[in-house]
Tab-separated table of C-alpha atoms in Angstrom:
chain	number	residue	atom	x	y	z
A	1	UNK	CA	67.673	138.142	123.920
A	2	UNK	CA	66.973	138.659	127.849
A	3	UNK	CA	63.297	136.172	127.661
A	4	UNK	CA	66.037	133.767	126.081
A	5	UNK	CA	68.383	134.330	129.082
A	6	UNK	CA	66.302	134.312	131.921
A	7	UNK	CA	64.436	130.736	130.276
A	8	UNK	CA	68.278	129.487	130.076
A	9	UNK	CA	68.266	130.006	133.423
A	10	UNK	CA	64.529	129.385	134.492
A	11	UNK	CA	63.653	131.614	135.974
A	12	UNK	CA	59.926	133.146	135.830
A	13	UNK	CA	59.006	135.218	133.645
A	14	UNK	CA	56.202	137.345	135.051
A	15	UNK	CA	57.875	137.509	138.099
A	16	UNK	CA	59.783	141.472	138.093
A	17	UNK	CA	63.761	141.784	136.904
A	18	UNK	CA	66.984	144.606	136.441
A	19	UNK	CA	68.362	142.271	133.605
A	20	UNK	CA	67.256	143.849	130.717
A	21	UNK	CA	70.448	145.828	128.503
A	22	UNK	CA	69.144	149.337	129.394
A	23	UNK	CA	68.295	148.331	133.262
A	24	UNK	CA	72.367	147.307	133.402
A	25	UNK	CA	73.806	149.735	131.187
A	26	UNK	CA	71.283	153.118	133.300
A	27	UNK	CA	72.545	150.186	137.034
A	28	UNK	CA	76.667	150.170	135.924
A	29	UNK	CA	76.119	153.602	135.620
A	30	UNK	CA	75.595	154.635	131.949
A	31	UNK	CA	72.539	157.085	133.274
A	32	UNK	CA	68.852	157.524	131.782
A	33	UNK	CA	70.039	159.910	129.203
A	34	UNK	CA	73.231	158.408	128.155
A	35	UNK	CA	70.983	155.186	127.391
A	36	UNK	CA	68.363	156.923	125.191
A	37	UNK	CA	70.669	158.730	122.915
A	38	UNK	CA	72.688	155.843	122.280
A	39	UNK	CA	69.103	153.551	122.350
A	40	UNK	CA	67.284	156.615	119.424
A	41	UNK	CA	70.775	156.887	117.860
A	42	UNK	CA	70.792	152.694	117.029
A	43	UNK	CA	66.986	152.722	116.204
A	44	UNK	CA	67.015	155.300	113.698
A	45	UNK	CA	70.790	154.018	111.759
A	46	UNK	CA	68.798	150.939	111.651
A	47	UNK	CA	65.892	151.847	109.855
A	48	UNK	CA	67.539	153.932	107.594
A	49	UNK	CA	68.953	150.956	106.755
A	50	UNK	CA	66.204	149.397	106.439
A	51	UNK	CA	64.871	151.545	104.540
A	52	UNK	CA	68.088	151.662	102.376
A	53	UNK	CA	67.861	148.280	102.421
A	54	UNK	CA	64.363	148.101	100.704
A	55	UNK	CA	65.438	148.415	97.020
A	56	UNK	CA	68.110	146.000	97.504
A	57	UNK	CA	69.079	142.877	96.034
A	58	UNK	CA	68.305	139.603	98.165
A	59	UNK	CA	72.305	139.375	99.226
A	60	UNK	CA	72.602	142.356	100.116
A	61	UNK	CA	69.543	142.106	102.102
A	62	UNK	CA	71.054	139.441	103.662
A	63	UNK	CA	74.656	141.047	104.045
A	64	UNK	CA	72.705	144.610	106.267
A	65	UNK	CA	71.004	141.935	108.029
A	66	UNK	CA	74.079	140.217	109.226
A	67	UNK	CA	75.648	143.044	109.738
A	68	UNK	CA	73.572	144.440	112.479
A	69	UNK	CA	73.386	140.654	114.069
A	70	UNK	CA	77.171	141.605	114.418
A	71	UNK	CA	75.957	144.348	115.637
A	72	UNK	CA	74.062	144.519	118.687
A	73	UNK	CA	75.856	141.096	119.468
A	74	UNK	CA	78.858	142.888	119.957
A	75	UNK	CA	76.975	145.520	121.654
A	76	UNK	CA	75.211	142.883	124.036
A	77	UNK	CA	78.711	141.861	124.696
A	78	UNK	CA	80.296	144.430	125.631
A	79	UNK	CA	76.696	145.294	128.491
A	80	UNK	CA	76.851	142.491	129.522
A	81	UNK	CA	81.151	142.608	130.405
A	82	UNK	CA	80.142	145.840	131.740
A	83	UNK	CA	77.896	144.352	133.693
A	84	UNK	CA	79.728	141.348	135.425
A	85	UNK	CA	82.706	144.473	136.357
A	86	UNK	CA	80.069	146.500	138.660
A	87	UNK	CA	78.630	143.471	140.207
A	88	UNK	CA	81.405	142.822	140.808
A	89	UNK	CA	82.910	145.910	142.067
A	90	UNK	CA	79.197	146.052	144.212
A	91	UNK	CA	80.348	142.768	145.742
A	92	UNK	CA	83.661	143.850	146.825
A	93	UNK	CA	82.150	146.688	148.369
A	94	UNK	CA	79.785	144.326	150.209
A	95	UNK	CA	82.839	142.996	151.322
A	96	UNK	CA	84.269	145.095	152.826
């Protein structure tokens, strides 16, 4: 997601940046511990779901994939909104 967003904006992909979602969460106040725990839990549940889905029919696997895509999309949108609020707060502090 980060690479696609940077490509769309015409950014240099080889240049260091701070636009990964985990970096945005940490910088906007979530902290390293909370971010890591959330990511570990997410990976755990995706893994468990994938293992369960191996023995399911193709339609059930497609539904699982669609469901997780929706979860990731919702999480991405939530992080983007949180980041926009954080940037707006930073800009207002610098303007004062």
